[in-house]
């Protein structure tokens, strides 16, 4: 159970997280914007997991709590895609005894840069 002081502190933090995640999601949708860094999103999720949930802080019926949870779910989806993209890059760097084919690596990186949200 969370103390009233922790809940009040969490309200301020969640409002900041809402602003930040809204900005990040806009950057992900807007292909011309700088992509968010995967490490920053991982740190955000780590911090958010240490807090009471938005529903605990604002109440289940509060629409902002719903938006906060939706934003966090979209951030987690972007992290999963970013993780998969990182794995593809690492796989393309794997040397199977014949050396690394740079053209293939370059093509993989370009494809991922185009499609990966982070």
N, C-alpha and C. Protein backbone atom coordinates (compact mmCIF):
# COMPACT_ATOMS: atom_id res chain seq x y z
N UNK A 1 0.84 -1.18 0.00
CA UNK A 1 0.00 0.00 0.00
C UNK A 1 0.89 1.25 0.00
N UNK A 2 0.44 2.27 -0.69
CA UNK A 2 1.20 3.50 -0.86
C UNK A 2 0.69 4.55 0.12
N UNK A 3 1.61 5.32 0.68
CA UNK A 3 1.22 6.40 1.59
C UNK A 3 0.64 7.55 0.77
N UNK A 4 -0.10 8.44 1.44
CA UNK A 4 -0.69 9.59 0.73
C UNK A 4 0.42 10.50 0.18
N UNK A 5 1.53 10.58 0.89
CA UNK A 5 2.66 11.38 0.40
C UNK A 5 3.23 10.78 -0.89
N UNK A 6 3.38 9.46 -0.93
CA UNK A 6 3.88 8.78 -2.13
C UNK A 6 2.93 8.97 -3.31
N UNK A 7 1.64 8.92 -3.02
CA UNK A 7 0.63 9.11 -4.07
C UNK A 7 0.73 10.53 -4.64
N UNK A 8 0.87 11.52 -3.78
CA UNK A 8 0.98 12.91 -4.23
C UNK A 8 2.24 13.13 -5.07
N UNK A 9 3.36 12.57 -4.64
CA UNK A 9 4.59 12.67 -5.42
C UNK A 9 4.42 11.97 -6.76
N UNK A 10 3.75 10.83 -6.73
CA UNK A 10 3.54 10.05 -7.95
C UNK A 10 2.65 10.79 -8.95
N UNK A 11 1.69 11.57 -8.45
CA UNK A 11 0.84 12.36 -9.35
C UNK A 11 1.69 13.30 -10.19
N UNK A 12 2.61 13.99 -9.55
CA UNK A 12 3.48 14.92 -10.27
C UNK A 12 4.35 14.17 -11.29
N UNK A 13 4.88 13.04 -10.87
CA UNK A 13 5.75 12.27 -11.76
C UNK A 13 4.95 11.74 -12.95
N UNK A 14 3.76 11.20 -12.69
CA UNK A 14 2.95 10.66 -13.78
C UNK A 14 2.52 11.76 -14.76
N UNK A 15 2.26 12.95 -14.26
CA UNK A 15 1.91 14.05 -15.18
C UNK A 15 3.10 14.38 -16.08
N UNK A 16 4.29 14.34 -15.52
CA UNK A 16 5.50 14.56 -16.32
C UNK A 16 5.69 13.43 -17.32
N UNK A 17 5.46 12.21 -16.88
CA UNK A 17 5.58 11.04 -17.76
C UNK A 17 4.57 11.15 -18.90
N UNK A 18 3.36 11.60 -18.60
CA UNK A 18 2.34 11.76 -19.64
C UNK A 18 2.82 12.74 -20.72
N UNK A 19 3.35 13.87 -20.30
CA UNK A 19 3.86 14.86 -21.25
C UNK A 19 5.00 14.26 -22.07
N UNK A 20 5.92 13.59 -21.39
CA UNK A 20 7.07 13.01 -22.07
C UNK A 20 6.65 11.92 -23.07
N UNK A 21 5.78 11.01 -22.63
CA UNK A 21 5.38 9.91 -23.51
C UNK A 21 4.58 10.42 -24.71
N UNK A 22 3.77 11.43 -24.49
CA UNK A 22 3.01 12.02 -25.60
C UNK A 22 3.98 12.57 -26.64
N UNK A 23 5.03 13.25 -26.17
CA UNK A 23 6.05 13.79 -27.06
C UNK A 23 6.79 12.67 -27.79
N UNK A 24 7.18 11.64 -27.06
CA UNK A 24 7.91 10.51 -27.65
C UNK A 24 7.06 9.82 -28.71
N UNK A 25 5.80 9.59 -28.40
CA UNK A 25 4.93 8.91 -29.36
C UNK A 25 4.71 9.76 -30.61
N UNK A 26 4.66 11.07 -30.43
CA UNK A 26 4.55 11.96 -31.59
C UNK A 26 5.82 11.86 -32.44
N UNK A 27 6.98 11.82 -31.79
CA UNK A 27 8.24 11.68 -32.53
C UNK A 27 8.31 10.35 -33.27
N UNK A 28 7.78 9.29 -32.68
CA UNK A 28 7.78 7.98 -33.33
C UNK A 28 6.88 8.03 -34.58
N UNK A 29 5.73 8.66 -34.46
CA UNK A 29 4.79 8.75 -35.58
C UNK A 29 5.30 9.65 -36.70
N UNK A 30 6.02 10.71 -36.34
CA UNK A 30 6.52 11.67 -37.30
C UNK A 30 7.89 11.22 -37.79
N UNK A 31 7.95 10.67 -38.98
CA UNK A 31 9.19 10.08 -39.51
C UNK A 31 10.32 11.11 -39.65
N UNK A 32 9.97 12.40 -39.70
CA UNK A 32 10.99 13.43 -39.85
C UNK A 32 11.65 13.81 -38.53
N UNK A 33 11.06 13.37 -37.41
CA UNK A 33 11.60 13.71 -36.09
C UNK A 33 12.73 12.76 -35.72
N UNK A 34 13.54 13.21 -34.78
CA UNK A 34 14.61 12.36 -34.26
C UNK A 34 13.97 11.23 -33.45
N UNK A 35 14.42 10.02 -33.70
CA UNK A 35 13.87 8.86 -33.00
C UNK A 35 14.31 8.87 -31.54
N UNK A 36 13.44 8.42 -30.64
CA UNK A 36 13.86 8.29 -29.24
C UNK A 36 14.87 7.15 -29.11
N UNK A 37 15.75 7.27 -28.14
CA UNK A 37 16.74 6.22 -27.91
C UNK A 37 16.13 5.09 -27.11
N UNK A 38 16.45 3.88 -27.50
CA UNK A 38 15.94 2.69 -26.82
C UNK A 38 16.28 2.72 -25.34
N UNK A 39 17.50 3.10 -25.00
CA UNK A 39 17.93 3.13 -23.60
C UNK A 39 17.06 4.09 -22.78
N UNK A 40 16.69 5.24 -23.36
CA UNK A 40 15.85 6.19 -22.64
C UNK A 40 14.46 5.62 -22.37
N UNK A 41 13.94 4.89 -23.33
CA UNK A 41 12.62 4.28 -23.13
C UNK A 41 12.69 3.18 -22.08
N UNK A 42 13.77 2.42 -22.09
CA UNK A 42 13.94 1.38 -21.06
C UNK A 42 14.03 2.00 -19.67
N UNK A 43 14.75 3.11 -19.55
CA UNK A 43 14.85 3.79 -18.26
C UNK A 43 13.51 4.35 -17.81
N UNK A 44 12.74 4.86 -18.76
CA UNK A 44 11.40 5.36 -18.45
C UNK A 44 10.51 4.26 -17.88
N UNK A 45 10.52 3.11 -18.54
CA UNK A 45 9.69 1.99 -18.08
C UNK A 45 10.16 1.51 -16.70
N UNK A 46 11.47 1.48 -16.50
CA UNK A 46 12.00 1.08 -15.19
C UNK A 46 11.49 2.04 -14.10
N UNK A 47 11.55 3.33 -14.36
CA UNK A 47 11.08 4.33 -13.39
C UNK A 47 9.58 4.18 -13.16
N UNK A 48 8.83 4.04 -14.23
CA UNK A 48 7.37 3.92 -14.12
C UNK A 48 6.97 2.68 -13.31
N UNK A 49 7.75 1.61 -13.47
CA UNK A 49 7.44 0.38 -12.73
C UNK A 49 7.68 0.52 -11.23
N UNK A 50 8.44 1.54 -10.83
CA UNK A 50 8.69 1.74 -9.39
C UNK A 50 7.61 2.60 -8.74
N UNK A 51 6.67 3.08 -9.54
CA UNK A 51 5.60 3.96 -9.05
C UNK A 51 4.29 3.20 -8.89
N UNK A 52 3.37 3.77 -8.11
CA UNK A 52 2.01 3.21 -8.15
C UNK A 52 1.46 3.41 -9.57
N UNK A 53 0.56 2.55 -9.98
CA UNK A 53 0.01 2.68 -11.34
C UNK A 53 -0.79 3.98 -11.45
N UNK A 54 -0.97 4.48 -12.68
CA UNK A 54 -1.80 5.68 -12.84
C UNK A 54 -3.20 5.51 -12.25
N UNK A 55 -3.74 4.30 -12.38
CA UNK A 55 -5.07 4.04 -11.83
C UNK A 55 -5.08 4.14 -10.31
N UNK A 56 -4.00 3.70 -9.67
CA UNK A 56 -3.89 3.82 -8.21
C UNK A 56 -3.75 5.28 -7.80
N UNK A 57 -3.08 6.06 -8.62
CA UNK A 57 -2.80 7.46 -8.28
C UNK A 57 -4.00 8.36 -8.56
N UNK A 58 -4.62 8.19 -9.73
CA UNK A 58 -5.68 9.11 -10.16
C UNK A 58 -7.08 8.51 -10.06
N UNK A 59 -7.16 7.21 -9.87
CA UNK A 59 -8.47 6.54 -9.83
C UNK A 59 -8.77 5.90 -11.17
N UNK A 60 -9.47 4.82 -11.13
CA UNK A 60 -9.75 4.04 -12.35
C UNK A 60 -10.59 4.80 -13.38
N UNK A 61 -11.43 5.69 -12.93
CA UNK A 61 -12.33 6.40 -13.85
C UNK A 61 -11.72 7.66 -14.46
N UNK A 62 -10.56 8.05 -14.00
CA UNK A 62 -9.92 9.27 -14.50
C UNK A 62 -9.40 9.02 -15.92
N UNK A 63 -9.84 9.83 -16.89
CA UNK A 63 -9.40 9.60 -18.28
C UNK A 63 -7.89 9.76 -18.46
N UNK A 64 -7.26 10.63 -17.67
CA UNK A 64 -5.81 10.81 -17.82
C UNK A 64 -5.06 9.53 -17.42
N UNK A 65 -5.57 8.81 -16.44
CA UNK A 65 -4.94 7.55 -16.03
C UNK A 65 -5.00 6.55 -17.18
N UNK A 66 -6.11 6.54 -17.89
CA UNK A 66 -6.26 5.64 -19.03
C UNK A 66 -5.27 6.01 -20.13
N UNK A 67 -5.13 7.31 -20.40
CA UNK A 67 -4.19 7.77 -21.43
C UNK A 67 -2.75 7.43 -21.03
N UNK A 68 -2.43 7.63 -19.75
CA UNK A 68 -1.08 7.30 -19.27
C UNK A 68 -0.78 5.82 -19.49
N UNK A 69 -1.72 4.97 -19.16
CA UNK A 69 -1.52 3.53 -19.34
C UNK A 69 -1.41 3.17 -20.82
N UNK A 70 -2.22 3.79 -21.66
CA UNK A 70 -2.15 3.54 -23.10
C UNK A 70 -0.80 3.98 -23.66
N UNK A 71 -0.35 5.16 -23.24
CA UNK A 71 0.95 5.65 -23.70
C UNK A 71 2.06 4.69 -23.29
N UNK A 72 2.02 4.23 -22.04
CA UNK A 72 3.07 3.31 -21.58
C UNK A 72 3.02 2.00 -22.37
N UNK A 73 1.83 1.52 -22.68
CA UNK A 73 1.72 0.30 -23.49
C UNK A 73 2.32 0.51 -24.88
N UNK A 74 2.10 1.68 -25.47
CA UNK A 74 2.68 1.97 -26.78
C UNK A 74 4.21 2.10 -26.69
N UNK A 75 4.69 2.66 -25.60
CA UNK A 75 6.14 2.75 -25.39
C UNK A 75 6.74 1.35 -25.27
N UNK A 76 6.08 0.48 -24.54
CA UNK A 76 6.55 -0.91 -24.39
C UNK A 76 6.54 -1.61 -25.74
N UNK A 77 5.52 -1.37 -26.56
CA UNK A 77 5.49 -1.95 -27.92
C UNK A 77 6.69 -1.46 -28.73
N UNK A 78 7.01 -0.16 -28.63
CA UNK A 78 8.15 0.39 -29.36
C UNK A 78 9.46 -0.22 -28.87
N UNK A 79 9.55 -0.47 -27.57
CA UNK A 79 10.74 -1.11 -27.00
C UNK A 79 10.90 -2.52 -27.57
N UNK A 80 9.80 -3.26 -27.65
CA UNK A 80 9.87 -4.62 -28.18
C UNK A 80 10.33 -4.62 -29.64
N UNK A 81 9.81 -3.69 -30.42
CA UNK A 81 10.23 -3.59 -31.82
C UNK A 81 11.71 -3.20 -31.88
N UNK A 82 12.12 -2.25 -31.04
CA UNK A 82 13.52 -1.83 -30.99
C UNK A 82 14.45 -2.97 -30.61
N UNK A 83 14.00 -3.77 -29.67
CA UNK A 83 14.80 -4.94 -29.27
C UNK A 83 14.96 -5.91 -30.44
N UNK A 84 13.87 -6.14 -31.18
CA UNK A 84 13.93 -7.03 -32.33
C UNK A 84 14.86 -6.47 -33.42
N UNK A 85 14.80 -5.15 -33.61
CA UNK A 85 15.68 -4.51 -34.60
C UNK A 85 17.14 -4.65 -34.19
N UNK A 86 17.42 -4.47 -32.91
CA UNK A 86 18.79 -4.64 -32.42
C UNK A 86 19.28 -6.06 -32.64
N UNK A 87 18.40 -7.01 -32.42
CA UNK A 87 18.76 -8.42 -32.63
C UNK A 87 19.07 -8.69 -34.10
N UNK A 88 18.31 -8.08 -35.01
CA UNK A 88 18.58 -8.26 -36.44
C UNK A 88 19.95 -7.70 -36.81
N UNK A 89 20.28 -6.55 -36.25
CA UNK A 89 21.60 -5.96 -36.54
C UNK A 89 22.70 -6.87 -36.01
N UNK A 90 22.54 -7.35 -34.78
CA UNK A 90 23.55 -8.24 -34.21
C UNK A 90 23.68 -9.52 -35.03
N UNK A 91 22.55 -10.04 -35.50
CA UNK A 91 22.58 -11.25 -36.33
C UNK A 91 23.34 -10.99 -37.63
N UNK A 92 23.16 -9.79 -38.20
CA UNK A 92 23.85 -9.49 -39.46
C UNK A 92 25.35 -9.32 -39.25
N UNK A 93 25.77 -9.06 -38.01
CA UNK A 93 27.19 -8.92 -37.69
C UNK A 93 27.85 -10.25 -37.33
N UNK A 94 27.05 -11.29 -37.24
CA UNK A 94 27.58 -12.60 -36.86
C UNK A 94 28.47 -13.14 -37.97
N UNK A 95 29.66 -13.50 -37.60
CA UNK A 95 30.65 -14.04 -38.54
C UNK A 95 30.55 -15.55 -38.52
N UNK A 96 30.17 -16.12 -39.66
CA UNK A 96 30.04 -17.57 -39.74
C UNK A 96 31.25 -18.20 -40.42
N UNK A 97 32.42 -17.63 -40.15
CA UNK A 97 33.65 -18.21 -40.66
C UNK A 97 34.09 -17.65 -41.99
N UNK A 98 33.24 -16.93 -42.69
CA UNK A 98 33.60 -16.41 -44.00
C UNK A 98 33.77 -14.89 -43.97
N UNK A 99 33.75 -14.31 -42.79
CA UNK A 99 33.85 -12.87 -42.65
C UNK A 99 32.48 -12.22 -42.71
N UNK A 100 32.45 -10.99 -42.32
CA UNK A 100 31.19 -10.24 -42.31
C UNK A 100 31.05 -9.54 -43.66
N UNK A 101 29.90 -9.72 -44.28
CA UNK A 101 29.65 -9.08 -45.56
C UNK A 101 29.07 -7.68 -45.30
N UNK A 102 29.89 -6.66 -45.55
CA UNK A 102 29.52 -5.29 -45.20
C UNK A 102 28.31 -4.79 -45.97
N UNK A 103 28.16 -5.17 -47.22
CA UNK A 103 27.00 -4.71 -48.00
C UNK A 103 25.71 -5.23 -47.38
N UNK A 104 25.74 -6.46 -46.91
CA UNK A 104 24.57 -7.05 -46.27
C UNK A 104 24.27 -6.33 -44.95
N UNK A 105 25.30 -6.04 -44.18
CA UNK A 105 25.13 -5.32 -42.91
C UNK A 105 24.57 -3.93 -43.18
N UNK A 106 25.13 -3.24 -44.15
CA UNK A 106 24.67 -1.89 -44.50
C UNK A 106 23.20 -1.91 -44.90
N UNK A 107 22.81 -2.89 -45.71
CA UNK A 107 21.42 -3.01 -46.16
C UNK A 107 20.50 -3.27 -44.96
N UNK A 108 20.91 -4.14 -44.07
CA UNK A 108 20.11 -4.43 -42.88
C UNK A 108 19.94 -3.19 -42.02
N UNK A 109 21.02 -2.46 -41.80
CA UNK A 109 20.96 -1.24 -40.98
C UNK A 109 20.06 -0.21 -41.63
N UNK A 110 20.16 -0.03 -42.93
CA UNK A 110 19.31 0.93 -43.64
C UNK A 110 17.84 0.56 -43.54
N UNK A 111 17.53 -0.73 -43.70
CA UNK A 111 16.14 -1.19 -43.60
C UNK A 111 15.61 -0.94 -42.19
N UNK A 112 16.42 -1.24 -41.20
CA UNK A 112 15.99 -1.06 -39.82
C UNK A 112 15.85 0.42 -39.49
N UNK A 113 16.77 1.22 -39.96
CA UNK A 113 16.69 2.67 -39.73
C UNK A 113 15.39 3.22 -40.29
N UNK A 114 14.96 2.69 -41.40
CA UNK A 114 13.73 3.16 -42.04
C UNK A 114 12.48 2.70 -41.28
N UNK A 115 12.51 1.49 -40.74
CA UNK A 115 11.29 0.89 -40.19
C UNK A 115 11.19 0.90 -38.66
N UNK A 116 12.31 0.97 -37.99
CA UNK A 116 12.30 0.85 -36.52
C UNK A 116 11.92 2.17 -35.87
N UNK A 117 11.03 2.14 -34.88
CA UNK A 117 10.57 3.39 -34.25
C UNK A 117 11.57 4.00 -33.28
N UNK A 118 12.58 3.24 -32.89
CA UNK A 118 13.57 3.75 -31.93
C UNK A 118 14.97 3.56 -32.46
